[in-house]
Coordinates of C-alpha atoms in Angstrom, one line a residue:
M550 CA -72.8 -144.5 51.5
G551 CA -71.9 -142.1 49.1
N552 CA -74.4 -139.3 50.2
S553 CA -73.3 -135.5 50.0
S554 CA -73.1 -135.2 53.8
V555 CA -70.1 -137.6 53.7
R556 CA -68.3 -136.5 50.8
G557 CA -69.5 -133.1 49.8
E558 CA -71.6 -132.1 46.8
G559 CA -68.9 -132.8 44.2
A560 CA -68.1 -136.2 45.4
P561 CA -69.1 -139.5 43.3
A562 CA -72.0 -140.4 45.3
R563 CA -74.8 -143.2 45.5
A564 CA -78.4 -142.4 44.8
A565 CA -80.6 -144.7 46.9
D566 CA -82.6 -146.0 44.2
G567 CA -80.5 -144.9 41.1
V568 CA -78.8 -147.6 39.0
A569 CA -75.3 -148.4 40.3
G570 CA -72.6 -150.9 40.3
G571 CA -74.0 -153.0 42.9
G572 CA -72.0 -151.9 45.7
P573 CA -73.3 -152.0 49.4
A574 CA -74.7 -148.9 51.1
A575 CA -75.0 -147.9 54.7
P576 CA -78.0 -149.3 56.4
A577 CA -81.3 -147.4 55.5
S578 CA -81.8 -146.3 59.0
A579 CA -78.4 -144.5 58.9
S580 CA -78.2 -143.1 55.4
A581 CA -81.8 -143.0 54.0
A582 CA -82.3 -139.6 54.0
A583 CA -79.2 -138.2 52.7
A584 CA -78.8 -141.0 50.0
D585 CA -82.1 -140.1 48.3
G586 CA -81.7 -136.3 48.6
P587 CA -81.3 -134.1 45.7
G588 CA -77.9 -133.4 44.5
P589 CA -75.3 -134.3 41.8
R590 CA -75.4 -137.7 40.0
R591 CA -78.9 -138.3 41.2
G592 CA -82.3 -139.3 39.8
K593 CA -83.0 -140.3 36.3
R594 CA -79.4 -140.5 35.2
R595 CA -79.0 -143.7 37.4
I596 CA -81.9 -145.4 36.0
L597 CA -80.1 -146.8 32.9
R598 CA -76.6 -147.1 34.0
W599 CA -76.7 -150.8 35.3
V600 CA -79.0 -151.7 32.4
A601 CA -76.1 -150.7 30.0
S602 CA -74.0 -153.2 31.9
T603 CA -76.6 -155.7 31.6
L604 CA -76.8 -155.3 27.8
A605 CA -73.0 -155.7 27.5
F606 CA -73.3 -159.0 29.3
L607 CA -76.2 -160.0 27.4
I608 CA -74.4 -159.3 23.9
L609 CA -71.4 -161.4 25.2
A610 CA -72.9 -164.1 27.3
T611 CA -75.9 -165.1 25.2
G612 CA -74.4 -165.3 21.7
A613 CA -77.8 -165.2 20.4
A614 CA -77.2 -162.0 18.3
G615 CA -76.3 -163.2 14.9
Y616 CA -76.9 -159.6 13.9
L617 CA -73.3 -158.7 15.0
Y618 CA -72.3 -159.7 11.5
Y619 CA -73.9 -156.6 10.0
R620 CA -70.8 -155.2 8.5
H621 CA -72.1 -151.7 8.1
L622 CA -71.9 -151.3 11.9
N623 CA -68.2 -151.6 12.0
G624 CA -67.9 -147.8 11.4
S625 CA -70.0 -147.2 14.4
I626 CA -67.6 -148.9 17.0
Q627 CA -66.0 -146.4 19.3
T628 CA -62.6 -147.5 20.7
D629 CA -60.4 -146.4 23.5
L630 CA -57.0 -147.7 24.8
L631 CA -57.1 -151.0 26.9
N632 CA -54.6 -149.8 29.8
L633 CA -53.3 -146.3 30.7
G634 CA -51.3 -147.6 33.6
D635 CA -47.6 -148.6 33.9
N636 CA -48.4 -152.1 35.3
K637 CA -49.1 -154.2 32.0
L638 CA -49.8 -157.9 33.0
G639 CA -49.3 -159.0 29.4
G640 CA -52.8 -160.5 29.0
S641 CA -54.2 -163.9 30.1
K642 CA -51.5 -166.8 29.8
P643 CA -52.7 -170.2 28.3
N644 CA -52.8 -173.2 30.4
A645 CA -50.8 -176.6 30.0
F646 CA -53.1 -177.5 27.1
G647 CA -52.6 -174.2 25.2
Q648 CA -56.1 -172.8 26.1
T649 CA -56.4 -169.2 27.1
P650 CA -59.0 -167.8 29.6
L651 CA -60.5 -164.4 28.9
N652 CA -61.1 -161.5 31.4
I653 CA -63.4 -158.8 30.2
L654 CA -64.1 -155.8 32.2
I655 CA -67.7 -154.5 31.8
L656 CA -68.2 -150.8 32.6
G657 CA -71.3 -148.6 32.8
S658 CA -70.5 -145.0 32.4
D659 CA -72.7 -142.0 33.5
A660 CA -71.1 -139.5 30.8
R661 CA -73.2 -136.8 29.5
N662 CA -71.3 -136.4 26.1
D663 CA -74.1 -135.8 23.7
A664 CA -77.7 -134.5 23.6
E665 CA -79.2 -138.3 23.9
N666 CA -77.2 -139.1 27.1
Q667 CA -78.2 -135.7 28.6
A668 CA -81.8 -136.2 27.8
L669 CA -81.8 -139.9 29.1
G670 CA -79.7 -138.9 32.2
G671 CA -81.1 -135.7 33.4
A672 CA -79.5 -133.8 36.1
R673 CA -78.5 -130.8 34.2
D674 CA -76.1 -129.5 36.9
T675 CA -73.8 -132.5 36.1
F676 CA -73.8 -132.2 32.4
D677 CA -70.2 -130.8 32.3
G678 CA -69.0 -133.2 35.2
P679 CA -66.4 -135.8 34.9
P680 CA -67.8 -139.4 33.9
L681 CA -67.8 -142.2 36.7
A682 CA -67.6 -145.8 36.2
D683 CA -70.5 -146.5 38.4
V684 CA -70.7 -150.2 37.1
Q685 CA -67.6 -152.4 37.2
M686 CA -67.9 -156.2 36.5
L687 CA -65.2 -158.5 35.6
L688 CA -66.3 -161.4 33.4
H689 CA -64.0 -164.3 33.5
L690 CA -64.3 -167.1 30.8
S691 CA -62.6 -170.2 31.7
A692 CA -59.6 -171.5 29.5
D693 CA -61.6 -174.7 28.8
R694 CA -64.7 -172.6 28.1
S695 CA -66.7 -174.7 30.7
N696 CA -67.6 -171.8 33.1
I697 CA -68.1 -168.2 33.5
S698 CA -67.5 -166.1 36.7
V699 CA -68.5 -162.6 37.2
V700 CA -67.4 -160.4 40.0
S701 CA -69.0 -157.0 40.7
M702 CA -67.0 -154.3 42.6
P703 CA -69.0 -152.0 44.8
R704 CA -68.8 -148.6 43.2
D705 CA -68.0 -146.9 46.5
T706 CA -65.0 -149.2 47.0
M707 CA -61.8 -147.2 48.3
I708 CA -58.6 -148.2 46.5
M709 CA -55.3 -146.7 45.7
M710 CA -55.2 -145.5 42.2
P711 CA -52.4 -146.2 39.9
K712 CA -50.6 -143.7 37.6
C713 CA -52.5 -143.1 34.3
T714 CA -51.2 -141.5 31.3
E715 CA -53.6 -140.2 28.7
P716 CA -52.7 -140.7 25.0
N717 CA -52.1 -136.8 24.8
G718 CA -49.5 -137.3 27.4
K719 CA -51.4 -135.8 30.4
V720 CA -50.2 -137.8 33.5
H721 CA -52.7 -138.5 36.4
P722 CA -50.3 -139.4 39.3
A723 CA -50.7 -142.3 41.4
S724 CA -52.9 -141.3 44.3
K725 CA -51.2 -141.0 47.8
G726 CA -54.4 -142.1 49.6
L727 CA -57.6 -144.0 49.0
V728 CA -59.7 -142.9 46.1
Q729 CA -63.3 -144.1 45.2
T730 CA -62.9 -146.8 42.6
N731 CA -65.6 -145.1 40.3
E732 CA -63.4 -142.1 39.8
S733 CA -60.9 -144.0 37.7
L734 CA -62.9 -143.3 34.5
S735 CA -62.2 -139.5 34.9
R736 CA -58.4 -140.3 35.1
G737 CA -58.1 -140.6 31.3
G738 CA -60.7 -143.1 30.3
P739 CA -61.6 -146.7 30.6
G740 CA -58.1 -147.6 30.3
C741 CA -57.5 -146.3 33.8
T742 CA -60.2 -148.3 35.2
V743 CA -58.6 -151.3 33.7
A744 CA -55.4 -150.3 35.3
A745 CA -56.9 -149.9 38.6
W746 CA -58.3 -153.3 38.5
Q747 CA -55.0 -154.8 37.6
E748 CA -53.3 -152.9 40.3
L749 CA -55.8 -154.2 42.9
T750 CA -56.2 -157.7 41.7
K751 CA -53.3 -158.7 39.7
I752 CA -55.7 -160.2 37.2
P753 CA -54.7 -159.5 33.5
I754 CA -57.6 -157.9 31.7
D755 CA -57.8 -158.9 28.0
H756 CA -60.7 -156.5 27.0
F757 CA -63.1 -154.0 28.3
M758 CA -66.6 -152.9 27.2
M759 CA -68.2 -149.6 28.1
I760 CA -71.7 -148.8 27.7
D761 CA -73.5 -145.6 28.0
F762 CA -77.4 -144.7 28.2
K763 CA -78.3 -144.7 24.4
G764 CA -80.5 -147.4 23.0
V765 CA -81.0 -149.0 26.5
V766 CA -84.7 -148.3 26.6
T767 CA -85.3 -149.7 23.2
M768 CA -83.4 -152.9 24.0
A769 CA -85.2 -153.4 27.4
D770 CA -88.5 -153.5 25.4
A771 CA -87.2 -155.7 22.6
I772 CA -86.1 -158.3 25.0
G773 CA -89.8 -159.2 25.5
G774 CA -89.7 -159.7 29.3
V775 CA -87.7 -161.2 32.0
P776 CA -89.2 -163.2 34.9
V777 CA -88.3 -162.0 38.4
C778 CA -89.8 -163.0 41.7
V779 CA -90.5 -161.1 45.1
Q780 CA -91.5 -163.0 48.3
Q781 CA -94.3 -160.3 49.2
N782 CA -96.1 -157.5 47.4
V783 CA -93.5 -154.6 47.0
H784 CA -93.7 -150.9 46.3
S785 CA -90.5 -149.0 46.2
R786 CA -91.8 -145.8 47.5
T787 CA -91.0 -144.0 51.0
K788 CA -93.5 -141.6 52.4
D789 CA -91.5 -138.6 51.2
G790 CA -91.6 -139.9 47.7
K791 CA -88.2 -141.5 47.2
G792 CA -87.7 -145.0 45.7
S793 CA -87.8 -146.4 42.2
G794 CA -91.5 -146.8 42.2
L795 CA -91.5 -150.4 41.4
K796 CA -94.8 -152.1 42.3
L797 CA -95.2 -155.9 41.9
P798 CA -97.3 -158.6 43.4
A799 CA -95.9 -161.5 45.4
G800 CA -94.5 -164.3 43.4
T801 CA -93.1 -164.2 39.8
S802 CA -93.7 -161.4 37.3
T803 CA -92.4 -160.7 33.8
I804 CA -91.1 -157.3 33.5
Q805 CA -89.8 -155.2 30.7
G806 CA -89.3 -151.6 29.6
E807 CA -89.9 -149.1 32.5
Q808 CA -90.6 -151.9 35.0
A809 CA -87.2 -153.6 34.2
L810 CA -85.5 -150.2 34.8
Q811 CA -87.2 -149.8 38.1
W812 CA -86.2 -153.4 39.2
L813 CA -82.5 -152.8 38.4
R814 CA -82.6 -149.3 40.3
T815 CA -84.5 -150.5 43.4
R816 CA -82.9 -150.2 46.7
Y817 CA -85.8 -149.1 49.0
G818 CA -88.0 -152.1 49.2
F819 CA -85.3 -155.0 48.8
E820 CA -83.8 -156.9 51.6
D821 CA -82.3 -154.4 54.1
G822 CA -82.5 -151.4 51.9
T823 CA -78.8 -151.2 51.0
D824 CA -76.9 -151.5 47.7
L825 CA -76.1 -155.1 48.5
G826 CA -79.8 -156.1 48.0
R827 CA -79.9 -154.1 44.9
T828 CA -76.7 -155.9 43.6
H829 CA -78.5 -159.4 44.3
A830 CA -81.6 -158.2 42.4
Q831 CA -79.4 -157.1 39.4
H832 CA -77.6 -160.5 39.4
M833 CA -81.0 -162.2 39.4
Y834 CA -82.2 -160.3 36.5
M835 CA -79.0 -160.9 34.4
N836 CA -79.2 -164.7 35.1
S837 CA -82.9 -164.7 34.3
M838 CA -82.4 -162.8 31.1
A839 CA -79.6 -165.2 29.9
R840 CA -82.0 -168.1 30.6
E841 CA -84.8 -166.5 28.6
F842 CA -82.5 -165.9 25.8
R843 CA -81.1 -169.5 25.7
K844 CA -84.6 -171.0 26.1
N845 CA -86.7 -168.9 23.7
A846 CA -84.4 -167.2 21.4
K847 CA -86.7 -164.1 21.6
L848 CA -84.5 -162.0 19.2
S849 CA -85.7 -163.6 16.1
N850 CA -87.0 -160.8 14.1
P851 CA -84.4 -159.5 11.6
V852 CA -85.8 -155.9 11.7
K853 CA -85.6 -155.9 15.5
L854 CA -82.3 -157.5 15.6
N855 CA -80.9 -154.8 13.2
S856 CA -82.4 -152.0 15.3
L857 CA -81.1 -153.4 18.4
A858 CA -77.6 -154.0 16.9
Q859 CA -77.4 -150.4 15.8
A860 CA -78.3 -149.1 19.2
A861 CA -76.0 -151.4 21.1
I862 CA -73.0 -150.7 18.7
K863 CA -73.5 -147.1 19.0
A864 CA -73.8 -147.1 22.7
M865 CA -70.7 -149.1 23.3
V866 CA -66.9 -148.2 23.6
V867 CA -64.5 -151.1 23.4
D868 CA -60.6 -151.6 23.3
P869 CA -58.9 -152.0 19.9
G870 CA -59.1 -155.7 20.3
L871 CA -62.8 -155.7 19.8
N872 CA -63.2 -152.9 17.3
K873 CA -64.9 -155.1 14.4
I874 CA -68.2 -156.7 14.4
D875 CA -66.6 -160.1 13.6
K876 CA -64.4 -160.0 16.6
L877 CA -67.5 -159.3 18.9
Y878 CA -69.3 -162.0 17.2
D879 CA -66.4 -164.5 17.8
L880 CA -66.4 -163.6 21.3
S881 CA -70.1 -164.0 21.7
V882 CA -69.7 -167.5 20.1
E883 CA -67.0 -168.4 22.8
L884 CA -69.1 -167.3 25.6
K885 CA -72.1 -169.0 24.3
K886 CA -70.4 -172.4 24.9
V887 CA -70.9 -172.0 28.7
P888 CA -74.1 -173.3 30.0
T889 CA -76.3 -171.1 32.2
G890 CA -75.7 -173.6 35.1
R891 CA -72.1 -172.8 35.0
I892 CA -72.3 -169.0 35.2
T893 CA -71.6 -167.6 38.7
M894 CA -72.5 -164.1 39.6
T895 CA -70.6 -162.7 42.6
T896 CA -69.8 -159.4 44.5
M897 CA -66.4 -158.6 45.7
P898 CA -66.3 -159.5 49.4
W899 CA -66.2 -156.0 51.3
V900 CA -66.2 -154.4 54.5
Y901 CA -67.1 -150.8 55.8
S902 CA -64.2 -148.7 55.7
T903 CA -62.9 -147.5 58.9
R904 CA -61.0 -144.8 57.1
E905 CA -63.6 -143.2 54.9
E906 CA -67.0 -143.0 56.5
G907 CA -69.8 -144.7 54.5
R908 CA -67.5 -146.4 52.0
V909 CA -66.3 -149.9 51.7
E910 CA -63.0 -151.7 51.1
P911 CA -62.0 -155.1 49.9
K912 CA -62.5 -157.8 52.7
P913 CA -59.1 -158.9 53.9
G914 CA -58.6 -162.5 52.9
E915 CA -61.6 -163.2 51.3
A916 CA -61.5 -160.5 48.5
E917 CA -58.2 -161.8 47.7
D918 CA -59.4 -165.5 47.6
V919 CA -61.8 -164.4 44.8
F920 CA -59.3 -162.6 42.9
R921 CA -56.7 -165.5 43.3
M922 CA -59.4 -168.0 42.0
I923 CA -59.8 -165.9 38.7
R924 CA -56.1 -165.5 38.2
E925 CA -55.7 -169.2 38.7
D926 CA -58.7 -170.1 36.4
I927 CA -60.5 -171.8 39.3
P928 CA -64.3 -172.0 38.9
L929 CA -66.2 -169.9 41.5
D930 CA -69.1 -172.4 41.7
G931 CA -66.7 -175.0 43.2
K932 CA -67.3 -177.6 40.4
G933 CA -63.7 -177.7 39.2
P934 CA -62.6 -177.4 35.6
E935 CA -63.6 -179.7 32.9
H936 CA -61.0 -182.1 31.4
P937 CA -59.7 -179.8 28.6
A938 CA -58.8 -181.2 25.1
P939 CA -55.2 -180.8 24.1
A940 CA -54.4 -177.6 22.0
A941 CA -54.0 -179.8 19.0
S942 CA -57.7 -180.6 18.7
G943 CA -58.4 -176.9 17.8
S944 CA -59.4 -175.4 21.3
P945 CA -60.8 -171.8 21.2
A946 CA -58.7 -168.9 22.0
T947 CA -59.2 -165.2 22.0
P948 CA -60.6 -163.3 19.2
G949 CA -57.9 -162.9 16.6
G950 CA -56.4 -166.2 17.8
P951 CA -57.6 -169.7 16.8
A952 CA -60.9 -169.7 15.0
A953 CA -64.3 -169.9 16.7
A954 CA -66.2 -173.3 17.0
G955 CA -66.7 -175.0 13.8
S956 CA -63.4 -173.9 12.1
A957 CA -60.0 -175.2 12.3
A958 CA -57.6 -173.3 14.4
P959 CA -54.8 -172.0 12.4
S960 CA -51.2 -173.0 13.2
Q961 CA -49.7 -170.9 15.9
P962 CA -46.0 -169.7 16.0
A963 CA -43.8 -171.4 18.4
A964 CA -43.5 -169.7 21.7
P965 CA -40.1 -167.9 22.1
Q966 CA -37.4 -169.9 23.9
A967 CA -35.8 -168.4 26.9
A968 CA -32.1 -167.8 26.9
A969 CA -29.5 -169.8 29.1
P970 CA -29.6 -168.6 32.7
S971 CA -26.0 -167.3 32.3
R972 CA -27.2 -164.9 29.4
I973 CA -30.2 -163.5 31.3
A974 CA -29.3 -160.0 33.0
V975 CA -31.4 -159.5 36.1
A976 CA -31.6 -156.5 38.5
V977 CA -32.6 -157.5 42.1
R978 CA -34.5 -154.8 43.9
N979 CA -35.1 -155.0 47.8
A980 CA -38.9 -154.6 48.3
T981 CA -39.1 -156.6 51.5
G982 CA -40.9 -154.0 53.6
G983 CA -44.2 -154.7 52.0
K984 CA -46.6 -152.2 50.6
D985 CA -47.8 -150.9 53.7
G986 CA -44.4 -150.2 55.1
A987 CA -45.1 -151.9 58.3
Q988 CA -41.9 -153.7 58.4
P989 CA -38.4 -152.2 57.6
R990 CA -36.7 -153.6 54.6
V991 CA -34.2 -156.4 55.2
K992 CA -30.6 -154.8 55.0
N993 CA -28.5 -156.4 52.4
R994 CA -31.4 -158.6 51.0
S995 CA -30.8 -157.8 47.4
N996 CA -27.0 -159.0 47.5
E997 CA -28.2 -162.1 49.3
V998 CA -30.8 -162.8 46.6
V999 CA -28.0 -162.2 43.9
Q1000 CA -25.7 -164.8 45.4
L1001 CA -28.7 -167.3 45.4
L1002 CA -29.3 -166.5 41.8
V1003 CA -25.7 -166.8 40.8
A1004 CA -25.7 -170.4 42.3
K1005 CA -28.7 -171.1 39.9
G1006 CA -26.7 -170.2 36.9
F1007 CA -28.0 -166.5 36.7
T1008 CA -24.5 -165.1 36.7
K1009 CA -25.5 -161.8 35.3
A1010 CA -27.7 -161.0 38.3
A1011 CA -26.8 -157.7 40.2
A1012 CA -28.2 -155.8 43.1
D1013 CA -30.3 -152.7 42.2
T1014 CA -29.6 -149.5 43.9
Q1015 CA -33.4 -148.7 44.0
A1016 CA -35.7 -150.2 46.6
G1017 CA -39.3 -151.3 46.1
A1018 CA -42.5 -152.2 48.3
E1019 CA -44.1 -155.5 47.5
D1020 CA -46.1 -157.9 49.5
T1021 CA -45.2 -160.9 47.2
T1022 CA -42.0 -161.5 45.0
V1023 CA -42.5 -160.5 41.4
V1024 CA -40.6 -160.4 38.3
R1025 CA -41.2 -157.5 35.8
F1026 CA -39.8 -157.0 32.4
S1027 CA -40.1 -153.9 30.0
S1028 CA -40.5 -155.4 26.6
S1029 CA -42.2 -158.4 24.8
D1030 CA -39.0 -160.0 23.8
Q1031 CA -37.9 -160.4 27.5
A1032 CA -41.1 -162.4 28.4
A1033 CA -39.7 -165.9 28.0
N1034 CA -36.5 -164.9 30.0
A1035 CA -38.7 -163.3 32.7
A1036 CA -40.6 -166.5 33.0
A1037 CA -37.6 -168.6 33.1
L1038 CA -36.4 -166.6 36.0
A1039 CA -39.8 -167.1 37.8
S1040 CA -39.8 -170.7 37.2
A1041 CA -36.2 -171.2 38.6
L1042 CA -37.4 -169.5 41.9
G1043 CA -40.7 -171.5 41.9
L1044 CA -42.9 -168.6 41.3
P1045 CA -46.3 -168.8 39.6
S1046 CA -46.8 -167.3 36.3
S1047 CA -49.0 -164.7 37.8
A1048 CA -45.9 -163.4 39.4
V1049 CA -44.5 -162.2 36.0
E1050 CA -45.5 -158.7 34.8
K1051 CA -45.0 -156.6 31.7
T1052 CA -44.3 -153.0 32.9
D1053 CA -43.6 -149.9 31.3
G1054 CA -41.9 -148.1 34.1
I1055 CA -38.6 -150.4 34.3
S1056 CA -35.6 -151.2 32.1
G1057 CA -34.8 -154.9 31.5
I1058 CA -35.9 -157.7 33.9
V1059 CA -36.2 -156.7 37.6
L1060 CA -36.8 -159.1 40.5
F1061 CA -38.6 -157.3 43.2
V1062 CA -37.9 -159.4 46.4
G1063 CA -41.0 -159.0 48.5
R1064 CA -42.1 -159.3 52.1
D1065 CA -42.8 -163.1 51.4
W1066 CA -38.9 -163.6 50.9
R1067 CA -37.3 -161.8 53.8
T1068 CA -35.3 -164.8 54.6
G1069 CA -34.4 -168.3 53.2
D1070 CA -33.5 -169.5 49.7
A1071 CA -37.0 -169.2 48.2
P1072 CA -40.1 -167.2 48.6
T1073 CA -42.6 -168.4 51.2
P1074 CA -45.2 -170.4 49.2
P1075 CA -48.9 -169.2 49.2
P1076 CA -51.4 -171.2 51.0
P1077 CA -53.6 -173.5 48.8
A1078 CA -55.9 -171.8 46.6
P1079 CA -59.8 -172.0 47.7
T1080 CA -61.8 -174.2 45.5
K1081 CA -65.1 -172.2 45.9
A1082 CA -66.1 -168.7 46.4
P1083 CA -66.7 -167.6 49.9
D1084 CA -70.3 -166.9 50.9
S1085 CA -69.5 -163.2 51.5
A1086 CA -69.3 -163.0 47.7
R1087 CA -73.0 -164.1 47.7
P1088 CA -72.6 -166.5 44.7
L1089 CA -75.7 -166.9 42.4
N1090 CA -75.9 -169.8 40.0
G1091 CA -77.4 -169.0 36.5
D1092 CA -79.5 -171.9 36.6
N1093 CA -81.2 -170.8 39.7
D1094 CA -84.7 -169.8 38.9
K1095 CA -86.0 -170.3 42.3
E1096 CA -84.3 -167.2 43.7
C1097 CA -86.9 -164.7 45.1
M1098 CA -86.2 -161.3 46.5
A1099 CA -86.8 -160.6 50.1
V1100 CA -89.0 -157.4 50.6
Q1101 CA -87.9 -154.8 53.2
P1102 CA -90.3 -154.1 56.0
G1103 CA -92.5 -151.1 55.4
F1104 CA -92.5 -151.6 51.6
T1105 CA -95.3 -153.9 51.0
W1106 CA -98.9 -153.2 49.9

């Protein structure tokens, strides 16, 4: 998948053993020759890409880095806008106990924006090319801080791109067809990748962290080694010289530096030679690294910590909500509360695309199951939530909200109260045909729903002359002072909180009547939410230190 024979030389493509976002590839027998061939975005530039993502997770998930309080690093933090799309979901919402989950999108960019990145990345023919988001991982911290779920999206996933508007006013129109997900970064920056995730998953994303190449080699060495395991002797090298070069004996080895980079970029030699195996190896490495930090606190040298901190901060771009060292530190403290045994690494369930050869698309049903579990704060490990403490006890929240562990939570302003239904103006838009247009819109449906709303007291409801296309009924509002009224409307209709979205492209409050409400007095309720990630997501528990990579036939020694 992603070879130049499929998409052409200028396409965002997979290198067979280059570091990528963990997406699957076509079977080695079908794509090996093309996938490792020379061409754009090949070779050394992929070595560090996923390691950068690993670093971001490390900084967040371990909380071992007290060095984040070095105030002089504040001036080095680079920021970019959180969301460049029109669909603003309004951030994660608190649960009944006043506790708020966190969703953080971790991105690895292959940008060559300075000499250091060019030297590390190589591939001179792509120095002036647009950056690609070749690593995309959504980290979900539960509202009660009992568990972390991570979902990787294959970088060759084909999706519909949303409209993205850059700060300078340049508009990237919504795509009319499928586009490879890693192209989102070139449509204005990380804020467009965030917008694409929200459009696809309906998961509100609170923050992003994007990492480039700089400083990664130093950090890989400073970690001091991470245990990994292979079932047989492995050497990732084909007869014609392709592969990462990783060579390890059977059993457990502690790797660091260049060997760690080789492990993370290995495709040929692991499992069936596809990116699915590479993703599994990367997840194993991340979990093992988190265990090592928790167990041994390897980063105890202040000089080393300072050096690592400077390299990490200079290599990161974050959203404005994480633009201070103390905010990053507070976030790491929150994530450290989760034991490794409640960290679950997964890959978005996928299927090979029938519309774009060699690419993948979200697996119908099961990908949405994973997204829904994240939206509804259901742990992917199937263990269920802990019993949360009431908000009055000082439950943690987002950086900038209640204080981190060990300090009292400041008093919070009372939530805005909704107006009486008779004072809430609602435009009702017919969107009953669904997004794929497979069914015609139900004639006169807007007027029928208006009558239902009037009967519920929403006497200012009126049919909108514009139409829409939605699979599920959704309430959208244009300004923050309308949030409480929009939520009250959704509650009156029995809609979940996830059906309420802040959006720039409308005026006032608009009820989009989706395909789930073609008839009757209320939308068709969704089926019960799953309680555990499907096997197709390949969940890996953070405490699993027995996992050992299978070796691809022909790559042993």
